[in-house]
Structure formats: C-alpha cells, structure tokens
C-alpha cells in the first residue's frame, strides 16, 4: 500500500513537471484587427499577465509574420469580426485560435481577457475542430481567401429579387426567389443564419444549413443537409450583378455564374476554455429562453 501511494505521488510529480515543461515551451501570438485597441487597458493587462507568467505573446499582423513566428496559439483580441479575420490568418496552418472579447456581442470571442490569461497560464483549455466552407467560384480573385468559417451568402445587388438555383449532390431543389440565400456551417448557425430564421445547431453536429434571405414565397424554409454534401448554386437576376460574401469578404459576380460549396479538407482549430460551453454561451450572450417564468433556471 505504501509502495502504491509512493508510485502515485511520483506519477503526480511527473505530470506537474511535464505541464510546466509544456508551459515554458509555449509561444503564443496575438492579433488585433482594429489598431485603435492596441493601447486599451484590458489588452495591456492581458499581455502583462501572460508575460509575468513566463509566456509573453507577440503581435502578428499578417500571414507572413504568423508563418515566421510559428506560434502554438493565436489570441484573436477584439470581437467576432476579429475572430473571423484571424481564421483567415491561420488558414490551414493548424494553429489554434482563442477568441478574447473586447467588442460587443462576442459569441465566437466569448472570453474575457482575465479568463483567457488565467486559462492559458494554467493550461485549462481544449482545442475543437470546427469545419470551414470551401467556395469554388470563378468570380473570386486569387487574392481573396475562398473559405468561410460561418457562412457564404448570395445577395441581390440592386432592386430586383434573385432566383437562386440550388443542387445538393446533383439533386435540384426548387428555385429560391428571395433577397438572397446562405449556406452556413454548424458554427455559423448562431450568426447570420439565425437572423434569417435558421435553426440553432450544436457545433459538433456535422451538417450544413441552407437558408433563404427574405424569401418572396412563404412555402420555403431552411433545410439541413449532411456536411459531406456538395452544394452548387447559380443566380437569376434582372440586375447586372449579384454579391457573393464569404464571412467578412465580398465580391460581385454575374448572373449565371456557377458556385460550388463544400466542407474544406482542413478545419479551424478553435480554443475553448474548459469552463465554457455552447449552451452557456446561448443563454449568456443571446439570452436564449429568457423568460421571467424560468426564474433562476435561465441563469
């Protein structure tokens, strides 16, 4: 019994030693989209806490600097727009992204600076694989990243409504007559898709959401398809162009242009703090189920 206790004690010491070795080797970086927040007290305090803990974070502004530094983690400091830009920055590098909220809603960037610093220093975080959309369209210039973390959309670019033709794995759906249409990942179900009446989907669900934007006929609804599907789209319009968006990037295209959408061969590595979860984010950020009859149950 004494020998067993001694062995467990030695094993625990080895685990503690291994943790501090990993901590000492860790090399984080941080990214801010808005230069105006570079001097904000919350950001400076976050950086100071990390440096005092022995793992200073270095700022990166573009993919070249990120590639040169090769950090173990990228802190996207700002709001959800900053997180989406950071997703483009890491691309298929496999570098995990931790969202730190200095913005307004902060659903993707849900963590406060103090919580983020403490979790990084204590190693209390996990990495989730989140799917990314790959968009194949001849209208997208080579200098624009043709992927999306939340959603891709087609929008009208004038007064005329769009007719959006959709095929799922070669099976044609009825034409959507609407202001536009979006294809969202499960991660994007709480973004634009939610605002146009799409369902809330747990992030680990392997599905894609097809939702019309302000449809002009009442008998069309969002549809969920497996994320193994290949979705092809084209637009009918009396206007000379329509708009294609991929998260926070925008290009114009001509009616009739073919677009192929499917899940990319790489995923985004999103850092989640151990204490956070999707349902808590829904209730805390989006006030899901807020009802005076629920009392403390909604807290």
GROMACS .gro file of C-alpha atoms in nm, residues 33-159:
model
  127
   33UNK     CA    1  -0.795   4.388  -3.635
   34UNK     CA    2  -0.855   4.740  -3.507
   35UNK     CA    3  -0.526   4.921  -3.429
   36UNK     CA    4  -0.716   5.160  -3.201
   37UNK     CA    5  -0.742   4.894  -2.929
   38UNK     CA    6  -0.365   4.842  -2.911
   39UNK     CA    7  -0.344   5.076  -2.612
   40UNK     CA    8  -0.661   4.959  -2.434
   41UNK     CA    9  -0.605   4.876  -2.069
   42UNK     CA   10  -0.772   4.534  -2.093
   43UNK     CA   11  -0.538   4.424  -2.372
   44UNK     CA   12  -0.229   4.561  -2.196
   45UNK     CA   13  -0.329   4.381  -1.876
   46UNK     CA   14  -0.376   4.055  -2.067
   47UNK     CA   15  -0.030   4.083  -2.222
   48UNK     CA   16   0.124   4.173  -1.886
   49UNK     CA   17  -0.033   3.871  -1.715
   50UNK     CA   18   0.099   3.637  -1.983
   51UNK     CA   19   0.448   3.787  -1.963
   52UNK     CA   20   0.453   3.768  -1.583
   53UNK     CA   21   0.353   3.402  -1.618
   54UNK     CA   22   0.655   3.338  -1.837
   55UNK     CA   23   0.486   3.314  -2.179
   56UNK     CA   24   0.491   3.656  -2.348
   57UNK     CA   25   0.267   3.694  -2.654
   58UNK     CA   26   0.398   3.856  -2.971
   59UNK     CA   27   0.176   4.059  -3.202
   60UNK     CA   28   0.127   3.946  -3.563
   61UNK     CA   29  -0.047   4.148  -3.831
   62UNK     CA   30  -0.044   3.920  -4.134
   63UNK     CA   31   0.012   3.565  -4.252
   64UNK     CA   32   0.381   3.626  -4.327
   65UNK     CA   33   0.452   3.733  -3.969
   66UNK     CA   34   0.246   3.441  -3.835
   67UNK     CA   35   0.439   3.194  -4.050
   68UNK     CA   36   0.773   3.339  -3.939
   69UNK     CA   37   0.683   3.322  -3.569
   70UNK     CA   38   0.511   2.978  -3.579
   71UNK     CA   39   0.321   3.027  -3.250
   72UNK     CA   40   0.144   2.750  -3.060
   73UNK     CA   41  -0.172   2.959  -3.025
   74UNK     CA   42  -0.317   3.278  -3.173
   75UNK     CA   43  -0.521   3.506  -2.947
   76UNK     CA   44  -0.778   3.698  -3.156
   77UNK     CA   45  -0.843   4.006  -2.942
   78UNK     CA   46  -1.149   4.216  -3.031
   79UNK     CA   47  -1.489   4.089  -3.138
   80UNK     CA   48  -1.634   3.821  -3.362
   81UNK     CA   49  -1.517   4.008  -3.673
   82UNK     CA   50  -1.161   3.986  -3.543
   83UNK     CA   51  -1.203   3.613  -3.485
   84UNK     CA   52  -1.316   3.564  -3.846
   85UNK     CA   53  -1.015   3.762  -3.971
   86UNK     CA   54  -0.789   3.550  -3.750
   87UNK     CA   55  -0.941   3.237  -3.905
   88UNK     CA   56  -0.828   3.365  -4.244
   89UNK     CA   57  -0.486   3.444  -4.099
   90UNK     CA   58  -0.421   3.092  -3.969
   91UNK     CA   59  -0.585   2.932  -4.278
   92UNK     CA   60  -0.477   2.566  -4.294
   93UNK     CA   61  -0.172   2.606  -4.067
   94UNK     CA   62  -0.332   2.415  -3.779
   95UNK     CA   63  -0.255   2.695  -3.531
   96UNK     CA   64  -0.543   2.707  -3.277
   97UNK     CA   65  -0.730   3.036  -3.226
   98UNK     CA   66  -0.856   3.167  -2.891
   99UNK     CA   67  -1.117   3.444  -2.909
  100UNK     CA   68  -1.078   3.721  -2.650
  101UNK     CA   69  -1.368   3.964  -2.627
  102UNK     CA   70  -1.317   4.340  -2.630
  103UNK     CA   71  -1.616   4.401  -2.856
  104UNK     CA   72  -1.993   4.394  -2.810
  105UNK     CA   73  -2.155   4.050  -2.851
  106UNK     CA   74  -1.851   3.824  -2.854
  107UNK     CA   75  -2.011   3.489  -2.936
  108UNK     CA   76  -1.702   3.343  -3.103
  109UNK     CA   77  -1.475   3.568  -2.896
  110UNK     CA   78  -1.658   3.484  -2.575
  111UNK     CA   79  -1.372   3.500  -2.324
  112UNK     CA   80  -1.277   3.796  -2.109
  113UNK     CA   81  -0.908   3.895  -2.111
  114UNK     CA   82  -0.860   3.788  -1.749
  115UNK     CA   83  -1.027   3.448  -1.805
  116UNK     CA   84  -0.818   3.393  -2.119
  117UNK     CA   85  -0.490   3.478  -1.946
  118UNK     CA   86  -0.565   3.256  -1.649
  119UNK     CA   87  -0.672   2.962  -1.865
  120UNK     CA   88  -0.365   2.984  -2.090
  121UNK     CA   89  -0.128   3.003  -1.794
  122UNK     CA   90  -0.297   2.712  -1.617
  123UNK     CA   91  -0.342   2.500  -1.930
  124UNK     CA   92  -0.718   2.484  -1.877
  125UNK     CA   93  -0.828   2.478  -2.240
  126UNK     CA   94  -0.911   2.232  -2.513
  127UNK     CA   95  -0.899   2.251  -2.892
  128UNK     CA   96  -1.209   2.191  -3.104
  129UNK     CA   97  -1.210   2.111  -3.475
  130UNK     CA   98  -1.458   2.340  -3.650
  131UNK     CA   99  -1.550   2.288  -4.019
  132UNK     CA  100  -1.472   2.550  -4.282
  133UNK     CA  101  -1.659   2.606  -4.609
  134UNK     CA  102  -1.467   2.593  -4.936
  135UNK     CA  103  -1.614   2.812  -5.211
  136UNK     CA  104  -1.518   2.744  -5.573
  137UNK     CA  105  -1.625   3.034  -5.796
  138UNK     CA  106  -1.450   3.191  -6.098
  139UNK     CA  107  -1.556   3.538  -5.979
  140UNK     CA  108  -1.339   3.516  -5.665
  141UNK     CA  109  -0.999   3.682  -5.730
  142UNK     CA  110  -0.685   3.494  -5.638
  143UNK     CA  111  -0.601   3.743  -5.362
  144UNK     CA  112  -0.925   3.670  -5.173
  145UNK     CA  113  -0.934   3.369  -4.938
  146UNK     CA  114  -1.213   3.145  -5.078
  147UNK     CA  115  -1.320   2.992  -4.747
  148UNK     CA  116  -1.571   3.077  -4.475
  149UNK     CA  117  -1.599   2.980  -4.109
  150UNK     CA  118  -1.958   3.098  -4.051
  151UNK     CA  119  -2.133   3.121  -4.386
  152UNK     CA  120  -2.128   3.216  -4.751
  153UNK     CA  121  -2.416   3.417  -4.895
  154UNK     CA  122  -2.559   3.532  -5.224
  155UNK     CA  123  -2.725   3.876  -5.214
  156UNK     CA  124  -2.906   4.094  -5.459
  157UNK     CA  125  -2.704   4.395  -5.572
  158UNK     CA  126  -2.996   4.609  -5.685
  159UNK     CA  127  -3.372   4.639  -5.662
   0.00000   0.00000   0.00000
